[in-house]
XYZ file of C-alpha atoms in Angstrom:
467
model
C -0.339 -25.006 -29.963
C 1.938 -25.304 -26.939
C 1.005 -23.478 -23.752
C 3.566 -22.406 -21.148
C 1.062 -22.745 -18.320
C -2.592 -23.619 -17.892
C -4.508 -22.841 -14.704
C -7.488 -25.129 -15.063
C -10.828 -25.772 -13.384
C -10.779 -22.750 -11.069
C -13.492 -20.240 -10.279
C -12.395 -17.005 -11.922
C -13.286 -13.853 -9.965
C -13.812 -10.450 -11.552
C -15.035 -7.255 -9.923
C -18.568 -8.130 -11.034
C -19.021 -11.908 -11.170
C -17.618 -15.429 -10.732
C -17.415 -18.146 -13.377
C -15.738 -21.512 -13.894
C -12.909 -21.562 -16.376
C -9.307 -22.243 -17.327
C -6.641 -19.663 -18.137
C -4.122 -20.395 -20.906
C -0.772 -18.587 -20.784
C 2.051 -18.174 -23.294
C 5.035 -15.796 -23.320
C 3.850 -14.114 -20.132
C 0.436 -13.181 -21.486
C -3.081 -14.547 -21.153
C -3.961 -16.023 -24.541
C -7.250 -17.797 -23.812
C -9.923 -18.136 -21.130
C -12.268 -21.065 -21.669
C -14.827 -23.275 -19.976
C -13.781 -26.225 -22.168
C -10.226 -27.614 -22.566
C -8.254 -26.544 -25.629
C -6.186 -28.867 -27.786
C -2.417 -28.596 -27.476
C 0.619 -29.400 -25.355
C 1.169 -27.789 -21.961
C 4.501 -27.342 -20.193
C 2.949 -26.753 -16.744
C -0.525 -27.207 -15.296
C -2.036 -25.978 -12.045
C -5.320 -27.616 -11.131
C -7.307 -24.928 -9.315
C -10.357 -27.125 -8.665
C -12.215 -25.846 -5.609
C -10.137 -22.658 -5.563
C -10.598 -19.080 -6.759
C -8.474 -17.412 -9.420
C -7.988 -13.639 -9.224
C -6.110 -11.210 -11.394
C -2.841 -10.725 -9.545
C -3.183 -8.604 -6.416
C -1.498 -5.192 -6.263
C -0.100 -3.555 -3.117
C 0.241 0.139 -3.927
C 2.003 1.212 -0.729
C 5.174 -0.402 0.606
C 8.345 0.950 2.219
C 11.269 -1.421 1.608
C 13.840 1.073 2.952
C 16.093 0.255 0.003
C 18.486 1.980 -0.372
C 18.678 3.357 3.140
C 17.812 1.544 6.366
C 18.222 -1.912 4.865
C 18.930 -3.430 8.283
C 15.144 -3.232 8.738
C 14.119 -4.479 5.271
C 15.198 -4.451 1.635
C 13.486 -4.940 -1.708
C 14.597 -8.555 -2.061
C 12.853 -9.510 1.169
C 9.808 -7.258 0.815
C 9.000 -8.550 -2.668
C 9.649 -12.136 -1.598
C 7.146 -11.521 1.201
C 4.751 -10.050 -1.365
C 4.999 -13.197 -3.494
C 4.478 -15.405 -0.443
C 1.353 -13.385 0.375
C -0.261 -13.561 -3.061
C 0.785 -10.095 -4.296
C 2.052 -9.862 -7.891
C 2.814 -6.118 -8.127
C 4.013 -3.589 -5.541
C 4.548 0.172 -5.604
C 7.650 1.266 -3.720
C 7.470 4.511 -1.753
C 10.036 7.275 -2.463
C 11.372 8.192 1.008
C 14.545 6.217 0.482
C 18.101 7.486 0.828
C 18.629 9.015 -1.666
C 14.964 9.895 -2.173
C 13.175 9.713 -5.512
C 13.188 13.494 -5.866
C 14.372 13.834 -9.468
C 14.525 11.755 -12.636
C 18.135 10.685 -12.242
C 17.437 9.158 -8.832
C 14.329 7.513 -10.263
C 16.270 5.779 -13.030
C 18.952 4.712 -10.550
C 16.320 3.319 -8.209
C 14.638 1.287 -10.951
C 17.994 -0.225 -11.928
C 18.822 -0.879 -8.276
C 15.554 -2.679 -7.573
C 15.314 -4.786 -10.750
C 17.700 -7.541 -9.695
C 15.984 -7.898 -6.302
C 12.346 -7.978 -7.386
C 10.388 -11.219 -6.957
C 7.272 -9.478 -8.309
C 6.594 -6.571 -10.666
C 6.956 -3.070 -9.267
C 6.295 0.608 -9.765
C 8.145 3.458 -8.052
C 6.661 6.585 -6.464
C 8.221 10.026 -6.787
C 8.411 12.370 -3.834
C 7.203 15.964 -3.686
C 9.199 18.191 -1.338
C 7.725 21.568 -2.220
C 10.140 24.314 -3.312
C 13.055 21.900 -2.920
C 12.101 19.907 -6.020
C 9.020 21.550 -7.554
C 10.929 22.030 -10.817
C 11.727 18.297 -10.952
C 8.150 16.981 -10.970
C 7.633 17.145 -14.737
C 10.851 15.227 -15.278
C 9.804 12.575 -12.787
C 6.464 12.270 -14.555
C 8.156 11.783 -17.911
C 10.504 9.218 -16.385
C 7.524 7.089 -15.353
C 6.761 7.517 -11.643
C 3.607 5.717 -10.566
C 2.487 8.865 -8.733
C 3.723 11.568 -6.348
C 3.826 11.203 -2.556
C 3.611 14.237 -0.292
C 4.221 13.807 3.437
C 1.970 16.662 4.552
C 3.036 18.134 7.872
C 6.500 16.574 7.964
C 9.722 18.520 8.314
C 12.558 17.790 5.899
C 16.187 17.232 6.796
C 17.703 19.293 4.002
C 21.038 17.502 3.747
C 19.605 14.162 2.652
C 15.914 15.085 2.254
C 15.016 12.704 5.049
C 11.524 13.268 6.403
C 11.167 14.110 10.068
C 7.976 14.491 12.036
C 9.512 15.471 15.372
C 12.314 17.990 15.334
C 13.936 20.617 17.527
C 13.611 24.271 16.578
C 17.386 24.770 16.780
C 18.248 21.779 14.621
C 20.443 22.767 11.686
C 19.406 22.215 8.071
C 15.802 21.317 8.870
C 13.096 22.708 6.602
C 9.884 23.103 8.645
C 6.625 21.674 7.308
C 5.450 23.571 4.242
C 2.914 26.370 4.519
C -0.392 26.162 2.663
C 0.827 28.353 -0.178
C 3.757 26.032 -0.835
C 1.453 23.032 -0.669
C -0.885 24.675 -3.172
C 2.051 25.012 -5.579
C 2.588 21.234 -5.305
C -1.052 20.590 -6.198
C -0.816 22.957 -9.162
C 2.383 21.444 -10.500
C 1.292 17.821 -10.089
C -2.039 18.600 -11.761
C -0.103 19.512 -14.933
C 1.377 16.011 -15.097
C -1.887 14.078 -14.742
C -0.284 11.860 -12.103
C -1.869 10.982 -8.790
C -0.900 13.203 -5.857
C -1.046 11.042 -2.737
C -0.961 12.701 0.669
C -0.142 11.545 4.160
C -2.961 13.455 5.817
C -2.067 14.638 9.333
C -2.055 18.252 10.479
C 1.312 19.115 11.996
C 0.183 22.034 14.169
C -2.720 20.134 15.713
C -0.507 17.171 16.586
C 2.248 19.359 18.039
C -0.226 21.234 20.241
C -2.115 18.152 21.444
C 1.109 16.221 22.020
C 2.431 19.039 24.166
C -0.713 18.915 26.305
C -0.609 15.134 26.618
C 3.025 15.141 27.717
C 2.388 17.926 30.223
C -0.209 15.698 31.851
C 2.309 12.826 31.900
C -0.033 10.566 29.949
C 1.474 7.175 29.095
C -1.465 5.081 27.875
C -2.557 4.387 24.315
C -5.615 6.530 25.005
C -3.316 9.437 25.873
C -1.413 8.799 22.681
C -4.649 8.816 20.679
C -5.597 12.117 22.277
C -2.269 13.567 21.142
C -3.066 12.743 17.506
C -6.835 13.368 17.325
C -9.113 12.614 14.393
C -9.171 16.346 13.775
C -5.586 16.158 12.484
C -6.643 13.904 9.604
C -9.951 15.671 9.072
C -8.416 19.133 8.622
C -5.736 17.931 6.215
C -8.183 15.996 4.051
C -10.494 19.002 4.059
C -7.706 21.309 2.898
C -6.462 18.778 0.353
C -9.895 18.415 -1.211
C -10.269 22.199 -1.433
C -6.896 22.487 -3.189
C -7.727 19.614 -5.531
C -11.004 21.284 -6.461
C -9.168 24.494 -7.294
C -6.244 22.971 -9.207
C -7.799 19.871 -10.758
C -5.165 17.647 -9.164
C -5.985 13.917 -8.937
C -5.883 13.708 -5.143
C -5.454 10.356 -3.409
C -5.700 10.133 0.395
C -3.309 7.586 1.873
C -4.120 5.236 4.778
C -7.433 6.809 5.833
C -8.089 6.019 9.488
C -11.071 8.114 10.622
C -14.828 8.293 10.185
C -14.509 12.019 9.485
C -12.072 11.342 6.656
C -14.411 8.832 4.997
C -17.317 11.288 5.181
C -15.330 14.113 3.578
C -14.115 11.892 0.735
C -17.603 10.506 0.100
C -19.058 14.012 -0.135
C -16.351 15.202 -2.543
C -16.986 12.184 -4.761
C -20.731 12.889 -4.759
C -19.927 16.386 -5.981
C -18.085 14.849 -8.934
C -14.478 15.496 -7.940
C -11.664 13.011 -8.662
C -10.827 12.250 -5.040
C -9.762 8.699 -4.198
C -8.594 7.030 -1.019
C -7.202 3.896 0.539
C -7.116 2.230 3.917
C -5.063 -0.592 5.438
C -5.745 -3.858 7.286
C -4.506 -2.502 10.616
C -7.361 0.024 10.613
C -9.887 -2.603 9.506
C -8.894 -5.346 11.955
C -7.589 -3.463 15.002
C -8.895 -0.734 17.313
C -7.526 1.096 20.330
C -8.984 -1.686 22.484
C -6.405 -4.114 21.079
C -3.381 -2.209 22.339
C -3.302 -3.795 25.789
C -3.101 -7.242 24.171
C -0.851 -6.467 21.205
C 1.396 -3.681 22.452
C 3.808 -1.434 20.592
C 3.941 -3.527 17.421
C 0.631 -1.923 16.423
C 1.999 1.620 16.522
C 1.559 3.117 13.048
C 0.938 6.612 11.667
C -1.839 7.555 11.424
C -2.707 5.726 14.616
C -5.158 2.842 14.826
C -8.319 4.556 16.013
C -11.642 3.558 17.625
C -14.442 1.167 16.740
C -16.612 3.921 15.241
C -13.783 4.744 12.846
C -13.321 1.104 11.909
C -17.046 0.746 11.202
C -16.965 3.821 8.979
C -13.998 2.416 7.043
C -15.851 -0.835 6.339
C -18.838 1.196 5.146
C -16.477 3.153 2.899
C -15.237 -0.100 1.410
C -18.746 -1.440 0.870
C -19.970 1.654 -0.997
C -16.576 2.011 -2.750
C -15.818 5.423 -1.305
C -12.447 3.799 -0.611
C -10.810 2.675 -3.842
C -8.347 0.138 -2.520
C -6.767 -1.556 0.476
C -2.975 -1.655 0.782
C -0.473 -2.691 3.427
C 1.674 0.390 4.168
C 4.400 -2.202 4.759
C 6.977 -0.323 6.876
C 9.157 -2.685 8.940
C 11.350 -1.877 11.924
C 13.586 -4.153 13.958
C 12.405 -5.897 17.111
C 14.697 -3.697 19.191
C 13.403 -0.480 17.667
C 9.809 -1.410 18.496
C 10.598 -1.997 22.169
C 10.365 0.905 24.547
C 8.296 3.990 25.168
C 5.175 4.367 23.012
C 5.974 8.031 22.405
C 9.500 7.478 21.087
C 9.527 4.181 19.183
C 9.093 4.368 15.378
C 5.731 3.862 13.707
C 5.236 1.024 11.233
C 5.192 -2.754 10.875
C 5.294 -5.558 8.304
C 2.196 -5.846 6.147
C 2.729 -6.896 2.537
C 2.585 -10.641 3.298
C -0.490 -10.418 5.539
C -2.587 -8.079 3.348
C -4.266 -10.772 1.251
C -4.778 -13.339 4.050
C -6.481 -10.742 6.226
C -8.761 -9.575 3.422
C -9.672 -13.191 2.597
C -10.593 -13.655 6.237
C -12.840 -10.584 5.896
C -14.586 -12.328 3.001
C -15.209 -15.370 5.157
C -16.510 -13.173 7.971
C -19.026 -11.586 5.581
C -17.410 -8.142 5.632
C -16.987 -8.107 1.850
C -17.624 -10.380 -1.131
C -15.063 -12.039 -3.401
C -15.947 -9.564 -6.167
C -15.136 -6.705 -3.784
C -11.714 -8.229 -3.198
C -11.088 -8.319 -6.956
C -12.064 -4.643 -7.129
C -10.002 -3.486 -4.132
C -6.796 -5.405 -4.783
C -6.736 -5.783 -8.585
C -8.980 -3.765 -10.865
C -9.235 -0.496 -8.942
C -5.507 0.023 -8.231
C -4.598 -0.926 -11.812
C -7.049 1.613 -13.252
C -6.273 4.331 -10.732
C -2.549 4.237 -11.435
C -2.780 3.746 -15.175
C -1.411 0.204 -15.538
C -4.726 -1.419 -16.484
C -3.627 -2.104 -20.060
C -1.279 -4.669 -18.531
C -2.792 -5.630 -15.207
C -5.891 -5.624 -13.022
C -8.170 -8.121 -14.753
C -8.109 -11.565 -16.329
C -8.399 -10.761 -20.023
C -6.771 -12.034 -23.188
C -3.690 -9.973 -24.002
C -2.983 -8.809 -20.464
C -0.067 -9.892 -18.285
C -0.555 -13.394 -16.893
C -0.580 -12.213 -13.271
C -2.771 -14.511 -11.197
C -3.370 -15.094 -7.512
C -5.001 -18.421 -6.637
C -6.614 -18.731 -3.214
C -8.113 -21.446 -1.072
C -11.002 -19.646 0.578
C -11.584 -22.429 3.131
C -8.049 -23.023 4.390
C -7.787 -22.293 8.127
C -4.518 -21.593 9.921
C -2.817 -19.453 12.537
C -0.669 -16.592 11.291
C 2.793 -16.803 12.844
C 5.361 -14.044 12.726
C 8.133 -16.641 12.399
C 6.711 -17.641 9.000
C 6.988 -14.152 7.494
C 9.518 -13.644 4.702
C 10.482 -10.034 5.520
C 13.708 -9.258 7.330
C 11.646 -7.903 10.202
C 8.987 -10.101 11.785
C 7.184 -7.282 13.618
C 3.456 -7.630 13.023
C 0.370 -6.876 15.065
C -1.317 -9.990 13.662
C 0.868 -12.702 15.170
C -1.383 -15.487 16.462
C -4.474 -14.411 14.510
C -6.596 -17.371 13.403
C -7.498 -16.803 9.759
C -9.582 -18.499 7.102
C -8.528 -18.140 3.474
C -5.001 -18.188 2.067
C -3.173 -17.634 -1.240
C -1.904 -20.925 -2.660
C -0.189 -19.643 -5.810
C 1.345 -16.401 -7.036
C 1.904 -16.195 -10.783
C 3.760 -13.216 -12.256
C 3.625 -12.946 -16.060
C 3.195 -16.700 -16.301
C 5.996 -17.499 -13.827
C 4.920 -19.539 -10.803
C 6.709 -17.602 -8.067
C 4.896 -19.183 -5.120
C 3.035 -22.482 -4.902
C 1.508 -23.815 -1.665
C 3.667 -21.498 0.416
C 6.948 -22.402 -1.254
C 8.921 -19.844 -3.259
C 9.862 -21.526 -6.544
C 11.350 -18.921 -8.869
C 14.303 -16.578 -8.772
C 13.616 -12.820 -8.682
C 11.883 -12.134 -12.012
C 10.055 -8.862 -11.327
C 9.876 -6.135 -13.954
C 9.315 -2.406 -13.719
C 5.875 -1.035 -14.662
C 4.946 2.555 -15.568
C 1.565 4.311 -15.782
C 0.038 5.262 -19.117
C 2.741 3.324 -21.006
C 5.246 6.069 -20.268
C 8.798 5.815 -19.015
C 10.856 2.758 -19.913
């Protein structure tokens, strides 16, 4: 027998335990997992002695702006950054230009992204209410990884661009949907069986509180927090859960940032409803107290909140109320992130720093290695229906592996990032734990920080549907 690749002598991590072993790979698949060496020739060997071997990590939430605002980022750079950061699969968000609002655009997007992908990828579809309600079934059949709904955002009708702030007299702007229109989205998505993921912020609350904050001429981060209170997330999650209960939709709450949100999700899960949620490293590692030191690079939506919210998020991770951690990678240029806190765009790089930050959390005792395997591999694969291919180290599955050195210490530098944009709130953070190899279907894409392959990523669909 001739093996294409053997990863030997590592400690393999599942969502339940750790064990010593070697992984044998041929034709992109895992063909054997053993504690003793097998006879045969091997084309390539990685000695993972003293390191940990995970099923390849999955980032379910990235914005590569491709096609669209590719001066900020594109899929070539975002997936290269993913590979450099130990991520083997990404899910691309649908608010591109054109958006992924019907099956034809979906197929075009998949073809567009294939040649640029350093890692495997799925593509989200977008739900715009009455504008494309009749297209959701077609998007499901095409193979979208799930549906994204930007709750509370206005829509620029001409290009379906999403707009949070808008003027009442602006032409061709569809205001945020009313609750009846949102309910129709829940009902229609429930018929497909796909995930419905919501950006949970209440438009009316934010508009009213922002108006008050600006009238008082508030300029601090605390004023900004007051303009987008926890209540905005709480009310939207509350309404979303109620609609999911009524329609049977598989509701997923994106980038949860508040203690109130965690509590609502936990209660719904206790009642037996299929409500899932995610959070992001910026909410786990930053609070409002960091703004004075870090500045505008940490502006994201929803906003980074207070310590009590951060503590609640970690508790939600520990008891698995939160199903996964993702980056919400959403780069902007240096110039765009300079200026007034109220007017600059929200978002920063994240796909390359996701795994290093979560490894540092392991070393700080926030979570265990098995929790990391759950949050970044098994749970996202199962939730989005790609677990027949990915999410665990098992014979027959894709040979996606992330190898990490848990003890490697270093300083994270923005200049080392592989994205087009280098805007990150974590520049200068001293971290412990780093990915040393990224293997996608048996291809060594990254080894010891060096990108070795050409773009070899393939498209993945949930439930074996689509292409």
